[in-house]
mmCIF file of C-alpha atoms in Angstrom:
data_model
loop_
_atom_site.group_PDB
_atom_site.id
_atom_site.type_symbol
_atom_site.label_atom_id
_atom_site.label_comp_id
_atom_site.label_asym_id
_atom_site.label_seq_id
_atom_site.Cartn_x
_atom_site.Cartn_y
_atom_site.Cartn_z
ATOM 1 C CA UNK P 58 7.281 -10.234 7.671
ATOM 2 C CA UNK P 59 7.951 -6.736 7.508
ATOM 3 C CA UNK P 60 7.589 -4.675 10.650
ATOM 4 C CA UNK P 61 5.520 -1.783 9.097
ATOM 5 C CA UNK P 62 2.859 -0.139 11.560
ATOM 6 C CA UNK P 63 3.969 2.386 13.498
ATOM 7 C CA UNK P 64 7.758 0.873 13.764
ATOM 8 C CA UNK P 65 10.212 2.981 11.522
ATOM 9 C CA UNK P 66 14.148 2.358 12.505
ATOM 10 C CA UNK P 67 15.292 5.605 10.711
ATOM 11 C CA UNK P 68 13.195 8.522 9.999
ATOM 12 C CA UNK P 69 14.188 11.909 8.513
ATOM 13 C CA UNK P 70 12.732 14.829 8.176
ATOM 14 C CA UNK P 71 13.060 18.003 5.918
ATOM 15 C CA UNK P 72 17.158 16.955 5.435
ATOM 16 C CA UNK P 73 19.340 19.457 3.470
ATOM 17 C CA UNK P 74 23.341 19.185 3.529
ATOM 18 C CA UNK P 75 25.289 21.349 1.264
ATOM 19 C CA UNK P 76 29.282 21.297 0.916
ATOM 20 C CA UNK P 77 30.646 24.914 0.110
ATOM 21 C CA UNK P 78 27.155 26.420 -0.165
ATOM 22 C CA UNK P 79 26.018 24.142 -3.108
ATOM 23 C CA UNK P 80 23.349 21.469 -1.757
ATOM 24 C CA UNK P 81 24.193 17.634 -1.943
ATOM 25 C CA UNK P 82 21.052 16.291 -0.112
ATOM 26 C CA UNK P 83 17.686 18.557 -0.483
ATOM 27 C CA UNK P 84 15.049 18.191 1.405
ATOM 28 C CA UNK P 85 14.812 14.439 1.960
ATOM 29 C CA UNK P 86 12.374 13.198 3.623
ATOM 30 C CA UNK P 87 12.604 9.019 3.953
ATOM 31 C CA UNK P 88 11.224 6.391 6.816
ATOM 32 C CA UNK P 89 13.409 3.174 6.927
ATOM 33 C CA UNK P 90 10.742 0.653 8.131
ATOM 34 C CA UNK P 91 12.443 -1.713 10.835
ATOM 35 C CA UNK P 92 12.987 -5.193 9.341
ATOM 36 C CA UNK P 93 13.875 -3.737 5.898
ATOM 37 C CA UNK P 94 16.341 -4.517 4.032
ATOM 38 C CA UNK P 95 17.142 -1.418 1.868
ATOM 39 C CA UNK P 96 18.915 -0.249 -1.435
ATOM 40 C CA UNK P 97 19.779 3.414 -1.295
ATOM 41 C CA UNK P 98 20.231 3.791 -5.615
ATOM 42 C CA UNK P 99 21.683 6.520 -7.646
ATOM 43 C CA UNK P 100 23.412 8.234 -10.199
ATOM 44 C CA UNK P 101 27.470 9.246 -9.399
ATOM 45 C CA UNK P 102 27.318 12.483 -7.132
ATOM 46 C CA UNK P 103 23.241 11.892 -6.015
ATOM 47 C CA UNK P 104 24.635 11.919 -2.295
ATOM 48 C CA UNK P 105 23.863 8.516 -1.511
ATOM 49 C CA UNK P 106 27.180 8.167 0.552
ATOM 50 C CA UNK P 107 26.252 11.856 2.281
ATOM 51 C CA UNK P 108 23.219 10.204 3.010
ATOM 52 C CA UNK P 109 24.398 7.187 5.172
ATOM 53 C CA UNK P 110 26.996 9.918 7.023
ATOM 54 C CA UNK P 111 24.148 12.601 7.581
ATOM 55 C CA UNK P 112 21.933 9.455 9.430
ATOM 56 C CA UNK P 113 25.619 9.274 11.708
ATOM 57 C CA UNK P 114 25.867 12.938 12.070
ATOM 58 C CA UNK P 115 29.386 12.688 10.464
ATOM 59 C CA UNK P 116 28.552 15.783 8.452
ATOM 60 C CA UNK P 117 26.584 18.278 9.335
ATOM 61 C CA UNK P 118 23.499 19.310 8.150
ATOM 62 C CA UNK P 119 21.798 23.052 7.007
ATOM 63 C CA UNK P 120 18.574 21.910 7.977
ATOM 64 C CA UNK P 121 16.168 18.905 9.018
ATOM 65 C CA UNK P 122 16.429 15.594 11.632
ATOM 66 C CA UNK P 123 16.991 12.163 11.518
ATOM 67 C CA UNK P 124 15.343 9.654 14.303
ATOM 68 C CA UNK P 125 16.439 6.054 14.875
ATOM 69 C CA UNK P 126 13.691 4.347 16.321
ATOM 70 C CA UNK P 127 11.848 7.752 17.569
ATOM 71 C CA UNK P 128 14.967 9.511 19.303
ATOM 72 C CA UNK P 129 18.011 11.373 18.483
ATOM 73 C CA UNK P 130 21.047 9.382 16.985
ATOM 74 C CA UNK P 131 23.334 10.348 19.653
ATOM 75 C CA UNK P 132 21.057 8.437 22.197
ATOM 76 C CA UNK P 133 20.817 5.199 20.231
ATOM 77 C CA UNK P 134 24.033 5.252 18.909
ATOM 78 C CA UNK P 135 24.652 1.765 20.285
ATOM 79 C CA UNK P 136 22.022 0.548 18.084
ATOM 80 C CA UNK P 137 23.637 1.207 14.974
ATOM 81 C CA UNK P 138 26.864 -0.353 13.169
ATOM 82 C CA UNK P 139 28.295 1.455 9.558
ATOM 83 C CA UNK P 140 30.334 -0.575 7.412
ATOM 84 C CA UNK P 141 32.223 2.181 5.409
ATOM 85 C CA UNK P 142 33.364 2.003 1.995
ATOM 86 C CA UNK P 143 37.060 0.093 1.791
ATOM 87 C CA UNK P 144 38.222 2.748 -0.266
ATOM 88 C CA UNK P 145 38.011 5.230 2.965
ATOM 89 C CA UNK P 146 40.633 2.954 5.181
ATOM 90 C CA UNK P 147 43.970 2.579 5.673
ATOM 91 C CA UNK P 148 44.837 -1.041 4.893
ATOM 92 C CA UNK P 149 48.405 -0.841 5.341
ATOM 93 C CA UNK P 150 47.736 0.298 9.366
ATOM 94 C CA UNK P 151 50.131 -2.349 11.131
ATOM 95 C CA UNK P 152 47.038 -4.381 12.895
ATOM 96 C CA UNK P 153 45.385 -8.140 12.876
ATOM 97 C CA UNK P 154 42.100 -9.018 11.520
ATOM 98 C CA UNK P 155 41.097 -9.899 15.082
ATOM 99 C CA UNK P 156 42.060 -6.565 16.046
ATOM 100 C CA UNK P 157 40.259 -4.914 14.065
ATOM 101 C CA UNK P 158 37.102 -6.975 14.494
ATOM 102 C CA UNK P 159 37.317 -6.411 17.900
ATOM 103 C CA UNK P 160 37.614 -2.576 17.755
ATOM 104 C CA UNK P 161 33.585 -3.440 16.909
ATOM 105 C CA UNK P 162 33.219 -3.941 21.222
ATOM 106 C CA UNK P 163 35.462 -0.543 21.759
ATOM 107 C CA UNK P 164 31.647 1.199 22.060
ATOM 108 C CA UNK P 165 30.742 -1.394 24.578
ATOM 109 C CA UNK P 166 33.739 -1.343 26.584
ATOM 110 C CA UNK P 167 34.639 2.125 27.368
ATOM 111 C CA UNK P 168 37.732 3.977 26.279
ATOM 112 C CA UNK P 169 40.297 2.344 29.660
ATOM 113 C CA UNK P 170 39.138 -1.526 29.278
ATOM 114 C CA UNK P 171 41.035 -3.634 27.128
ATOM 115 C CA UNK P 172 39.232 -6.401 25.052
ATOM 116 C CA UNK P 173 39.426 -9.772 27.273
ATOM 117 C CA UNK P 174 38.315 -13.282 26.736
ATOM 118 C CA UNK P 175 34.366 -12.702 25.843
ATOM 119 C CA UNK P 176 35.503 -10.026 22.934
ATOM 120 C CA UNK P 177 37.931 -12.928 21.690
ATOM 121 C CA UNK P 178 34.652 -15.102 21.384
ATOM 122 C CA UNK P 179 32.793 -13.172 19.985
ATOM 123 C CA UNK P 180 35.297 -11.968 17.447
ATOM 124 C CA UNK P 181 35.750 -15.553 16.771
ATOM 125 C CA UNK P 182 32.043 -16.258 16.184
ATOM 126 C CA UNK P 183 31.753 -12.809 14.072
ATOM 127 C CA UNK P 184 35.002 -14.078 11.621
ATOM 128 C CA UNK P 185 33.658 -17.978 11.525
ATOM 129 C CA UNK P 186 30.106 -16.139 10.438
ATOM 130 C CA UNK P 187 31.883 -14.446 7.186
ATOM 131 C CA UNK P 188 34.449 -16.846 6.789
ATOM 132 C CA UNK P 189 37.915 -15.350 7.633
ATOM 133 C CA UNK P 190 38.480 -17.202 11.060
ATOM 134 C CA UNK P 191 41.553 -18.624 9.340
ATOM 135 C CA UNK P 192 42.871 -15.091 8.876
ATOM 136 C CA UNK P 193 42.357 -13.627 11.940
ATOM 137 C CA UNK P 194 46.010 -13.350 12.735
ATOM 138 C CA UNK P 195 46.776 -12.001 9.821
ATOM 139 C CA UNK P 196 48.025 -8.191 8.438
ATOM 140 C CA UNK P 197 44.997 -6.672 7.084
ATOM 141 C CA UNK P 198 47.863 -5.400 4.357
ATOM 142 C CA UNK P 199 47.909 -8.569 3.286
ATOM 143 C CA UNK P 200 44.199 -9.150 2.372
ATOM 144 C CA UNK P 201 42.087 -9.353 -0.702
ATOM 145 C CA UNK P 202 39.138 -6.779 -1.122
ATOM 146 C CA UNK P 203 37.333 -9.711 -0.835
ATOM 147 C CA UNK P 204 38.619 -10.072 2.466
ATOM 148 C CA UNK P 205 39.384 -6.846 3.475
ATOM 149 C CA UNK P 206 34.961 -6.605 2.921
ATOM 150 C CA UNK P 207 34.554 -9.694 5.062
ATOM 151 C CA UNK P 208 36.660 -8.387 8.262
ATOM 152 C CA UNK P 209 34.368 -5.108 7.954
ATOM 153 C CA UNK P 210 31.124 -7.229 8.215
ATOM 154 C CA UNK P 211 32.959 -9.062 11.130
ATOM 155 C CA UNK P 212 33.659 -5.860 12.811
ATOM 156 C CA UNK P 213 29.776 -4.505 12.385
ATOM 157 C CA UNK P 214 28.235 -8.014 13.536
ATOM 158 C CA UNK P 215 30.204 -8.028 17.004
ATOM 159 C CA UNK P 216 28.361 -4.706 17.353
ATOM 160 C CA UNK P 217 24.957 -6.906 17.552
ATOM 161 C CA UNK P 218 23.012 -3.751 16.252
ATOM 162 C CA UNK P 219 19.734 -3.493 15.326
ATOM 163 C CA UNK P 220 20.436 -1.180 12.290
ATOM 164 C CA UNK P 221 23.241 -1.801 9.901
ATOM 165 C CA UNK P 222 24.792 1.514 7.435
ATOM 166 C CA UNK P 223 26.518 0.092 4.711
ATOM 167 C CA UNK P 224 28.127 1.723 2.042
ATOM 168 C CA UNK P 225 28.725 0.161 -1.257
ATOM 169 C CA UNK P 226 29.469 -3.559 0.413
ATOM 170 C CA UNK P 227 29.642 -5.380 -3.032
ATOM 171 C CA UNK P 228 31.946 -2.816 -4.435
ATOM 172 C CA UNK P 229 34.741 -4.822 -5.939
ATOM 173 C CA UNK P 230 34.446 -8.105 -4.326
ATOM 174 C CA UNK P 231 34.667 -11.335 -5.759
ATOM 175 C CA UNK P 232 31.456 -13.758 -6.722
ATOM 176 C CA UNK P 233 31.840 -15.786 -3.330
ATOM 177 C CA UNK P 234 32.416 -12.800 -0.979
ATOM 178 C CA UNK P 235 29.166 -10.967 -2.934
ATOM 179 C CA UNK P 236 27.385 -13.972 -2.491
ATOM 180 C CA UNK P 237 28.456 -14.452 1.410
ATOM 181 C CA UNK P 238 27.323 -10.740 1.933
ATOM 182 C CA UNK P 239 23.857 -11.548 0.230
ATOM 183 C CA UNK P 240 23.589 -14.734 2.846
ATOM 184 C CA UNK P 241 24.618 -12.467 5.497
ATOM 185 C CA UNK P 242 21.793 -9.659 4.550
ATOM 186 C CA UNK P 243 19.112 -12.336 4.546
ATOM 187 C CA UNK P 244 20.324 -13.570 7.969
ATOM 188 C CA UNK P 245 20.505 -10.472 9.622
ATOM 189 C CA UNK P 246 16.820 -9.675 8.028
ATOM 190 C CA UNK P 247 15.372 -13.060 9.480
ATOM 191 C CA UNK P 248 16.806 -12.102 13.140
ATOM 192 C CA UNK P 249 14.444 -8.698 12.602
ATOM 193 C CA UNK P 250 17.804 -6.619 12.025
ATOM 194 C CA UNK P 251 17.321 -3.516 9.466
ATOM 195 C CA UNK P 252 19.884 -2.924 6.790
ATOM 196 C CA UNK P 253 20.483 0.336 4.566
ATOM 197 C CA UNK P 254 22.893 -0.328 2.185
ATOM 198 C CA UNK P 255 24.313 2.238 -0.899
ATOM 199 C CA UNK P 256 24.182 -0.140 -3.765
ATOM 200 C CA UNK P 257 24.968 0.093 -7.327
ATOM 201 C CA UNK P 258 24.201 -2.912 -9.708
ATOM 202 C CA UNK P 259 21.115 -1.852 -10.690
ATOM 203 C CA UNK P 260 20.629 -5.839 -12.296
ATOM 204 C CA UNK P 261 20.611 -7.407 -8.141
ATOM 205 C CA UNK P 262 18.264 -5.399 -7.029
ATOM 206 C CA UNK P 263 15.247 -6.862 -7.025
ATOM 207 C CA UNK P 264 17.031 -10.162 -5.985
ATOM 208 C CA UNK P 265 18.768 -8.706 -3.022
ATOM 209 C CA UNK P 266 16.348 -6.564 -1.494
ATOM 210 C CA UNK P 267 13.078 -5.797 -0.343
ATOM 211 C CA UNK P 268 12.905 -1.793 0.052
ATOM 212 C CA UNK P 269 14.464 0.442 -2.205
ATOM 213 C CA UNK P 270 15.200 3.896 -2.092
ATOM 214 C CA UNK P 271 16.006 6.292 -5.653
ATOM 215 C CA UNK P 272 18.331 9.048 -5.085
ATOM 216 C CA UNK P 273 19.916 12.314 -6.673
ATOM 217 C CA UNK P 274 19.787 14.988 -4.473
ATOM 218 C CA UNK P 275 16.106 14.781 -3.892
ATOM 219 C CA UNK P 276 14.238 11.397 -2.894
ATOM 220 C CA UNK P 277 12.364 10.919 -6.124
ATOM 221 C CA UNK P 278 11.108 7.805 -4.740
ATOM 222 C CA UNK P 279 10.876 5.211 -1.782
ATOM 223 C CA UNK P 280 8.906 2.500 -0.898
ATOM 224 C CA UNK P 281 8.743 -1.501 -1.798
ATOM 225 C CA UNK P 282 10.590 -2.947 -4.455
ATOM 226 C CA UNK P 283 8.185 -4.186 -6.547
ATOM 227 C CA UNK P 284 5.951 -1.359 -6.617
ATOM 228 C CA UNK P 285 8.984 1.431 -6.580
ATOM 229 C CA UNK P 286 11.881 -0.176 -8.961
ATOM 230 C CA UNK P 287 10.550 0.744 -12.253
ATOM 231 C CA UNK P 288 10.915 2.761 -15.004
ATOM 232 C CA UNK P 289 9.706 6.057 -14.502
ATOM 233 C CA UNK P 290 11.189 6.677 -11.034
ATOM 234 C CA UNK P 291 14.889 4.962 -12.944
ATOM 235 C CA UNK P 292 14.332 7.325 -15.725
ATOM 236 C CA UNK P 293 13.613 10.527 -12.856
ATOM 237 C CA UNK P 294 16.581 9.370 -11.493
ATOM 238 C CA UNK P 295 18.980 8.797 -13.860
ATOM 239 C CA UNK P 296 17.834 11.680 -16.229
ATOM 240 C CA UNK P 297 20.140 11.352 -19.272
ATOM 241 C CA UNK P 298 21.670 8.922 -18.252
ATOM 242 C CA UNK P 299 19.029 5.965 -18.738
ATOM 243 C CA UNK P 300 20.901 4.952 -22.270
ATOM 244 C CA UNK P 301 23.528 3.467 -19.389
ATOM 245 C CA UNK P 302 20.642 0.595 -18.605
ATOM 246 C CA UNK P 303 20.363 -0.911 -22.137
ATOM 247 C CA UNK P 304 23.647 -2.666 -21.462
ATOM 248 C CA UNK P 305 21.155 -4.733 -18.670
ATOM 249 C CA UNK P 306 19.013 -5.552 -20.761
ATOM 250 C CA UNK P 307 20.408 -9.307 -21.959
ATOM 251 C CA UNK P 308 21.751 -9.742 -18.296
ATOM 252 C CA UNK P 309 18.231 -9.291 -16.305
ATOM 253 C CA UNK P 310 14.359 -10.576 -17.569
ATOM 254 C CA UNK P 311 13.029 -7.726 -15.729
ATOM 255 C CA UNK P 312 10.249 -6.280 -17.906
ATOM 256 C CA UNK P 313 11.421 -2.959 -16.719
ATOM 257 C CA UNK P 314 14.624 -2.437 -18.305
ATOM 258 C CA UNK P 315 13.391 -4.257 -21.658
ATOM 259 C CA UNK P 316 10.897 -0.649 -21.806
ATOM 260 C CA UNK P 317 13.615 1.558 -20.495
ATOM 261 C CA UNK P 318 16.116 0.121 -23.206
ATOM 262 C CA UNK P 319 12.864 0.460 -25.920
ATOM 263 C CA UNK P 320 12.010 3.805 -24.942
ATOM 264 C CA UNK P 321 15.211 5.036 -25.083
ATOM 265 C CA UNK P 322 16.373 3.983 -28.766
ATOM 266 C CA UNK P 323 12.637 5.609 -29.938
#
C-alpha cells in the first residue's frame, strides 16, 4: 500500500532551471509520495534528466525548492542513491566491479577510511542481488551494458537508501537485465523504498509502475497511473509528436493508444 497521507519523499516547489538564459524546467511543482514507484515521461529535450539532477542540486536552479522527506537535500543526502545514465561514465577507468560497488559505502565511511571486511559483504550481497557476483573481479571495460547497468544498481543498493534517482535504467539493456531491474523495482517497493526513475518505453509503463509523472518543460501532469497515463495528458505532452505512438499500437492492448493512433490518422 501506498504511503499517501501526509508522507511525500520528494517535494518541489515553484522549480525553474534555465541553461544560458533559456528555461529547461519551468515552474514545476511535483510531490513524490513515499512508497512510489515513479516514471518521470517525456519528449527528447523535456528536462527529465535536469529534473533528477535539480532534486541532487547538481545544477543549479533560478528559482524554487526541493524537500526530501520535509528538509533540505543537503541534510538527507544519505537517504538518497542516483543511478546515472551509463552513457555519463567512464567505462574504460582501470577499476573492479567490486570497487566500484563499494564506492556506494564511500558516503558512509568518510573520506580517510578504507572499505574493510563489512563493505566486502555487503558488496557481495548487493552483486549476488543483481546477479554479477561472478564478475566482481572483473574490468568494468570489459562488461556488457547489460552489465555495466547491473554493477550501477549494485552500487545504489549498498547505499540502503530510502529514495532511489534513476536515470534511464532500461536504456539499452538486454531482455534479462530489463527484466532483473523490473524484479529489483518491485523489491525495493515492497521494503517501502521510493523510486523515481526517467523512463522511455512508453508500452511498460503501466506494467512497471505505479505513479507516473508527464514532462516537457512544464509538469503537464502527475498523479497515479491509471488515472494520469492517458491520452490527453500523452497528446499535451508529446504535442506533434503523438503520430510517434501509432507504432504501439499492435505491441500494447491499452485502450489508450488504440484512440491516440485513431485520433491522429482523422
Amino acid at each position: 500500500m501506498l504511503k499517501t497521507a501526509n508522507s511525500s519523499a520528494i517535494e518541489i516547489s515553484n522549480l525553474t532551471v534555465a541553461y544560458h538564459d533559456k528555461p529547461v524546467l519551468w515552474d514545476i511543482n511535483l510531490t513524490v509520495p513515499s512508497g512510489s514507484l515513479m516514471a518521470i515521461i517525456g519528449p527528447n529535450g523535456a528536462g527529465k534528466t535536469t529534473l533528477i539532477k535539480a532534486i541532487l542540486e547538481l545544477l543549479p536552479s533560478v528559482s524554487g525548492k526541493t524537500l526530501i522527506q520535509c528538509k533540505p537535500y543537503r541534510q538527507q543526502r544519505h537517504l538518497v542513491s542516483y543511478v546515472p545514465q551509463r552513457g555519463s561514465v567512464d567505462w574504460d577507468f582501470p577499476t573492479t566491479v567490486e570497487d566500484v560497488v563499494m564506492m556506494g559505502r564511500y558516503g558512509s565511511l568518510g573520506w580517510f577510511s578504507r572499505p574493510g571486511k563489512k563493505e566486502k559483504r555487503l558488496a557481495g550481497q548487493a552483486m549476488e542481488k543483481v546477479g554479477i557476483l561472478q564478475l566482481k573481479d572483473r574490468q568494468i571495460s570489459q562488461l556488457s551494458g547489460g552489465q555495466q547497468q547491473r554493477v550501477f544498481l549494485a552500487r545504489a543498493l549498498i547505499q540502503d537508501a530510502q529514495i532511489y534517482l534513476m536515470d534511464e535504467p532500461f536504456q539499452g539493456v538486454d531482455a534479462t537485465t530489463e527484466q532483473a531491474i523490473v524484479t529489483l523495482l518491485q523489491d525495493l517497493k515492497k521494503e517501502g523504498k521510493t523510486m523515481v526513475v526517467v523512463h522511455h518505453d512508453l508500452q511498460t509503463v503501466a506494467d512497471y509502475f505505479d505513479w507516473v509523472t508527464l514532462l516537457n518543460v512544464r509538469r503537464i501532469a502527475s498523479g497515479p497511473v491509471e488515472k494520469i497515463f492517458n491520452k490527453n495528458n500523452l497528446r499535451q505532452t508529446y504535442g506533434d509528436r503523438i503520430g510517434l505512438l501509432s507504432k504501439l499500437e499492435s505491441a500494447t492492448n491499452l485502450p489508450v493508444f488504440n484512440e491516440i493512433t485513431s485520433s491522429s490518422n482523422q
